[in-house]
Amino acid sequence: MSKNSFSLAALCASVFVVGTSEYLIAGMLPEVGADLGVPQSSAGQAVTAYALGVVIGGPAVTLATARMPRKPLALGLMLVFAAGSALSAVAPSFTMLLVGRVVSSLSHAAFLALALVTATKVVPAHRTGSAIATVASGFTVATLLGVPLGSLLGHAAGWRVPFAVLTALALGTIALLAWVLPEQQASPTTVRDELRVVSRKPVLLAVATTAAGFSGVTVVFTYIAPLLTRVAGFTPAGVSPLCCSPMGPAAFWATWPPAS
């Protein structure tokens, strides 16, 4: 395997870790609420806090770090993510959990964008598309496997354990990125150029459309665990595979009929 392939694999693994964190807590709201003494409706704000950190902090962090060399920036963003995950794992209160989630989220959008751009720089021009697809697949795998497996682990060992595992994985990807990621200088693009692109009408329309669509999906997905257990009557063990795993149909029949 070439050095470029190792770089793409490291970026993909890092995106998987970051992507898993986004919706991980959605499958464990009952456990979080019971442990920290908050209603499940309030526990769902841990998803909201993360989302706000991505929406508000992502552009701000990206603009603030636009002139930084790419490799140190990637390592720094993953370190911030690891710190937030560690804080979430040991949070003594719901307020501290929200703080940990926000800290993790500040690196989310900036790192994903950086990973995709970096991927295009480590391969020949004719492989740019496949490089982007390879790195982006880490987010897809996070949704299909990372989130449900993390939720299963949370049900079995406690909701803090998946965040501790994410912290360890983040530290591992930092070491991997430090080893294989090539040195890259920042793009000569200025902040004004970035804002000019973002403020274009087609871009704003695409952002608004995406935000509207994902808002509807996220509202339901955030409270999928109490919906499946308290309304549909499924056991907690069936929540994770039913949510977003490819094993969903099999899990449905394995847990049917619902518990009375």
Coordinates of C-alpha atoms in Angstrom, one line a residue:
M1 CA 0.0 0.0 0.0
S2 CA 1.4 3.4 -1.0
K3 CA 1.9 6.4 1.3
N4 CA -1.1 8.1 -0.3
S5 CA -3.3 5.1 0.4
F6 CA -2.3 5.2 4.0
S7 CA -3.1 8.9 4.2
L8 CA -6.6 8.3 2.8
A9 CA -7.1 5.4 5.2
A10 CA -6.1 7.6 8.1
L11 CA -8.4 10.4 7.1
C12 CA -11.3 8.0 6.5
A13 CA -10.7 6.5 10.0
S14 CA -10.7 9.9 11.5
V15 CA -13.9 10.9 9.8
F16 CA -15.5 7.7 11.1
V17 CA -14.6 8.6 14.7
V18 CA -15.9 12.1 14.4
G19 CA -19.0 11.1 12.5
T20 CA -19.9 8.4 15.1
S21 CA -20.0 11.0 17.9
E22 CA -22.6 13.2 16.3
Y23 CA -25.6 10.8 16.7
L24 CA -24.1 8.4 19.2
I25 CA -26.0 9.8 22.2
A26 CA -29.4 9.6 20.4
G27 CA -29.6 5.9 21.1
M28 CA -28.7 6.2 24.7
L29 CA -31.0 9.0 25.9
P30 CA -32.9 6.9 28.5
E31 CA -29.6 5.9 30.1
V32 CA -28.2 9.4 30.0
G33 CA -31.4 10.9 31.5
A34 CA -31.5 8.3 34.3
D35 CA -27.9 8.6 35.2
L36 CA -27.7 12.4 35.2
G37 CA -31.2 13.0 36.6
V38 CA -32.8 14.8 33.7
P39 CA -35.9 14.0 31.6
Q40 CA -35.3 12.4 28.2
S41 CA -36.7 15.5 26.5
S42 CA -33.9 17.5 28.2
A43 CA -31.3 14.8 27.5
G44 CA -32.0 15.3 23.8
Q45 CA -30.4 18.8 24.1
A46 CA -27.1 17.0 24.0
V47 CA -27.7 16.5 20.3
T48 CA -28.9 20.1 19.9
A49 CA -25.7 21.4 21.7
Y50 CA -23.5 19.4 19.3
A51 CA -25.4 20.7 16.3
L52 CA -25.2 24.3 17.3
G53 CA -21.5 23.9 17.9
V54 CA -21.1 22.5 14.4
V55 CA -23.2 25.2 12.8
I56 CA -21.8 28.2 14.7
G57 CA -18.3 27.0 15.6
G58 CA -17.5 25.2 12.4
P59 CA -17.4 28.3 10.1
A60 CA -15.7 30.3 12.9
V61 CA -13.0 27.8 13.4
T62 CA -12.5 27.3 9.7
L63 CA -12.1 31.0 9.1
A64 CA -9.8 31.4 12.2
T65 CA -7.5 28.6 11.0
A66 CA -7.5 29.3 7.3
R67 CA -3.8 30.3 7.2
M68 CA -2.5 27.4 9.4
P69 CA -0.5 24.5 7.8
R70 CA -2.8 21.6 7.2
K71 CA -1.1 18.8 9.1
P72 CA -0.8 20.6 12.5
L73 CA -4.4 21.8 12.0
A74 CA -5.7 18.3 11.5
L75 CA -3.9 17.1 14.5
G76 CA -5.1 20.0 16.6
L77 CA -8.7 19.6 15.6
M78 CA -8.7 15.9 16.4
L79 CA -7.1 16.7 19.8
V80 CA -9.9 19.1 20.5
F81 CA -12.4 16.4 19.6
A82 CA -10.7 13.9 21.9
A83 CA -10.8 16.4 24.7
G84 CA -14.5 16.9 24.3
S85 CA -15.2 13.2 24.1
A86 CA -13.1 12.6 27.3
L87 CA -15.1 15.3 29.1
S88 CA -18.4 13.8 28.0
A89 CA -17.2 10.4 29.3
V90 CA -16.5 11.7 32.8
A91 CA -19.1 14.4 33.0
P92 CA -20.5 14.6 36.6
S93 CA -23.6 16.6 35.5
F94 CA -25.7 17.2 32.4
T95 CA -24.2 20.7 32.1
M96 CA -20.7 19.3 31.9
L97 CA -21.9 16.8 29.3
L98 CA -23.2 19.6 27.2
V99 CA -19.9 21.4 27.5
G100 CA -18.1 18.2 26.4
R101 CA -20.4 17.9 23.4
V102 CA -19.8 21.5 22.4
V103 CA -16.1 21.1 22.7
S104 CA -16.1 18.1 20.4
S105 CA -18.5 19.8 17.9
L106 CA -16.1 22.7 17.4
S107 CA -13.8 20.6 15.5
H108 CA -16.4 18.6 13.6
A109 CA -17.2 20.7 10.5
A110 CA -13.7 22.1 10.2
F111 CA -12.1 18.7 10.3
L112 CA -14.5 17.1 7.8
A113 CA -13.9 20.0 5.4
L114 CA -10.1 19.8 6.0
A115 CA -10.1 16.0 5.5
L116 CA -11.9 16.2 2.1
V117 CA -9.6 19.0 0.9
T118 CA -6.5 17.2 2.1
A119 CA -7.6 14.0 0.4
T120 CA -7.5 15.8 -3.0
K121 CA -3.9 16.9 -2.4
V122 CA -2.4 13.5 -1.7
V123 CA -3.5 11.8 -4.9
P124 CA -3.0 12.6 -8.6
A125 CA -5.6 14.9 -10.2
H126 CA -7.4 12.0 -12.0
R127 CA -8.1 10.3 -8.7
T128 CA -9.6 13.3 -6.9
G129 CA -13.1 12.0 -7.1
S130 CA -12.3 8.6 -5.7
A131 CA -10.2 10.1 -2.9
I132 CA -13.1 12.3 -1.8
A133 CA -15.4 9.3 -1.9
T134 CA -13.0 7.2 0.2
V135 CA -12.7 9.8 2.9
A136 CA -16.4 10.6 2.9
S137 CA -17.2 6.9 3.3
G138 CA -16.0 7.1 6.8
F139 CA -19.1 9.2 7.7
T140 CA -21.4 6.7 6.0
V141 CA -19.8 3.8 7.9
A142 CA -20.1 5.8 11.1
T143 CA -23.9 6.1 10.6
L144 CA -24.4 2.4 9.6
L145 CA -22.0 0.8 12.1
G146 CA -20.4 3.2 14.5
V147 CA -23.6 4.7 16.0
P148 CA -25.5 1.4 16.4
L149 CA -22.5 -0.5 17.7
G150 CA -21.7 2.4 20.1
S151 CA -25.3 2.4 21.3
L152 CA -25.2 -1.4 21.9
L153 CA -22.0 -0.9 23.9
G154 CA -23.7 1.9 25.9
H155 CA -26.6 -0.4 26.7
A156 CA -24.3 -3.2 27.8
A157 CA -21.6 -1.3 29.7
G158 CA -23.0 2.2 30.4
W159 CA -23.4 5.3 28.3
R160 CA -20.0 6.7 29.3
V161 CA -18.1 3.7 27.9
P162 CA -18.7 4.6 24.2
F163 CA -17.4 8.1 24.7
A164 CA -14.3 6.7 26.4
V165 CA -13.8 4.4 23.4
L166 CA -14.2 7.4 21.0
T167 CA -11.5 9.2 23.0
A168 CA -9.1 6.3 22.7
L169 CA -9.9 6.0 18.9
A170 CA -9.4 9.7 18.4
L171 CA -6.0 9.6 20.1
G172 CA -5.1 6.6 17.9
T173 CA -6.1 8.5 14.7
I174 CA -4.0 11.5 15.9
A175 CA -0.9 9.2 16.1
L176 CA -1.8 7.7 12.7
L177 CA -2.3 11.1 11.0
A178 CA 1.0 12.4 12.5
W179 CA 2.8 9.4 10.9
V180 CA 1.3 9.3 7.4
L181 CA -0.2 12.7 6.7
P182 CA 2.2 14.8 4.5
E183 CA 3.0 18.4 5.3
Q184 CA 0.8 20.8 3.4
Q185 CA 0.6 24.6 3.4
A186 CA -2.6 26.5 3.8
S187 CA -4.5 27.6 0.7
P188 CA -3.7 31.1 -0.5
T189 CA -7.5 31.8 -0.5
T190 CA -8.4 34.8 1.7
V191 CA -11.3 35.0 4.2
R192 CA -12.9 37.5 1.9
D193 CA -12.8 35.0 -1.0
E194 CA -14.4 32.3 1.3
L195 CA -17.2 34.6 2.3
R196 CA -17.8 35.7 -1.3
V197 CA -18.4 32.0 -2.3
V198 CA -20.6 31.2 0.7
S199 CA -22.8 34.3 0.1
R200 CA -23.6 33.3 -3.5
K201 CA -27.4 32.6 -4.0
P202 CA -26.9 29.0 -5.3
V203 CA -24.8 28.2 -2.3
L204 CA -27.2 29.7 0.2
L205 CA -30.1 27.9 -1.4
A206 CA -28.2 24.6 -1.2
V207 CA -27.4 25.2 2.5
A208 CA -31.0 26.2 3.3
T209 CA -32.4 23.1 1.5
T210 CA -30.0 20.8 3.3
A211 CA -30.7 22.4 6.7
A212 CA -34.5 22.1 6.2
G213 CA -34.3 18.4 5.2
F214 CA -31.9 17.4 7.9
S215 CA -33.9 19.3 10.6
G216 CA -36.9 17.0 10.0
V217 CA -34.7 13.9 10.1
T218 CA -32.7 14.9 13.1
V219 CA -35.8 15.7 15.2
V220 CA -37.1 12.2 14.8
F221 CA -33.7 10.5 15.1
T222 CA -32.8 12.3 18.3
Y223 CA -35.7 10.8 20.1
I224 CA -35.7 7.4 18.3
A225 CA -34.8 5.5 21.5
P226 CA -37.8 6.6 23.6
L227 CA -40.1 6.3 20.6
L228 CA -39.1 2.7 20.0
T229 CA -39.1 1.6 23.7
R230 CA -41.9 3.7 25.2
V231 CA -44.3 4.0 22.2
A232 CA -43.5 1.0 20.0
G233 CA -42.6 -1.3 22.9
F234 CA -39.3 -2.7 21.7
T235 CA -36.6 -3.7 24.2
P236 CA -33.5 -1.4 24.6
A237 CA -31.4 -4.1 23.0
G238 CA -33.4 -3.7 19.8
V239 CA -33.0 0.0 19.5
S240 CA -29.6 0.2 18.0
P241 CA -30.0 -2.2 15.1
L242 CA -33.4 -0.9 14.4
C243 CA -32.2 2.7 14.2
C244 CA -29.7 2.7 11.4
S245 CA -27.9 -0.6 11.1
P246 CA -28.1 -2.8 7.9
M247 CA -29.3 -5.5 10.3
G248 CA -32.5 -3.6 10.9
P249 CA -35.0 -6.0 9.3
A250 CA -33.4 -9.0 11.0
A251 CA -33.4 -7.2 14.4
F252 CA -37.1 -6.3 13.8
W253 CA -38.1 -9.9 13.6
A254 CA -35.7 -10.9 16.4
T255 CA -37.3 -8.5 18.8
W256 CA -40.9 -9.1 17.7
P257 CA -43.4 -9.1 19.3
P258 CA -42.7 -6.0 21.3
A259 CA -42.5 -6.3 25.1
S260 CA -45.8 -5.7 26.7

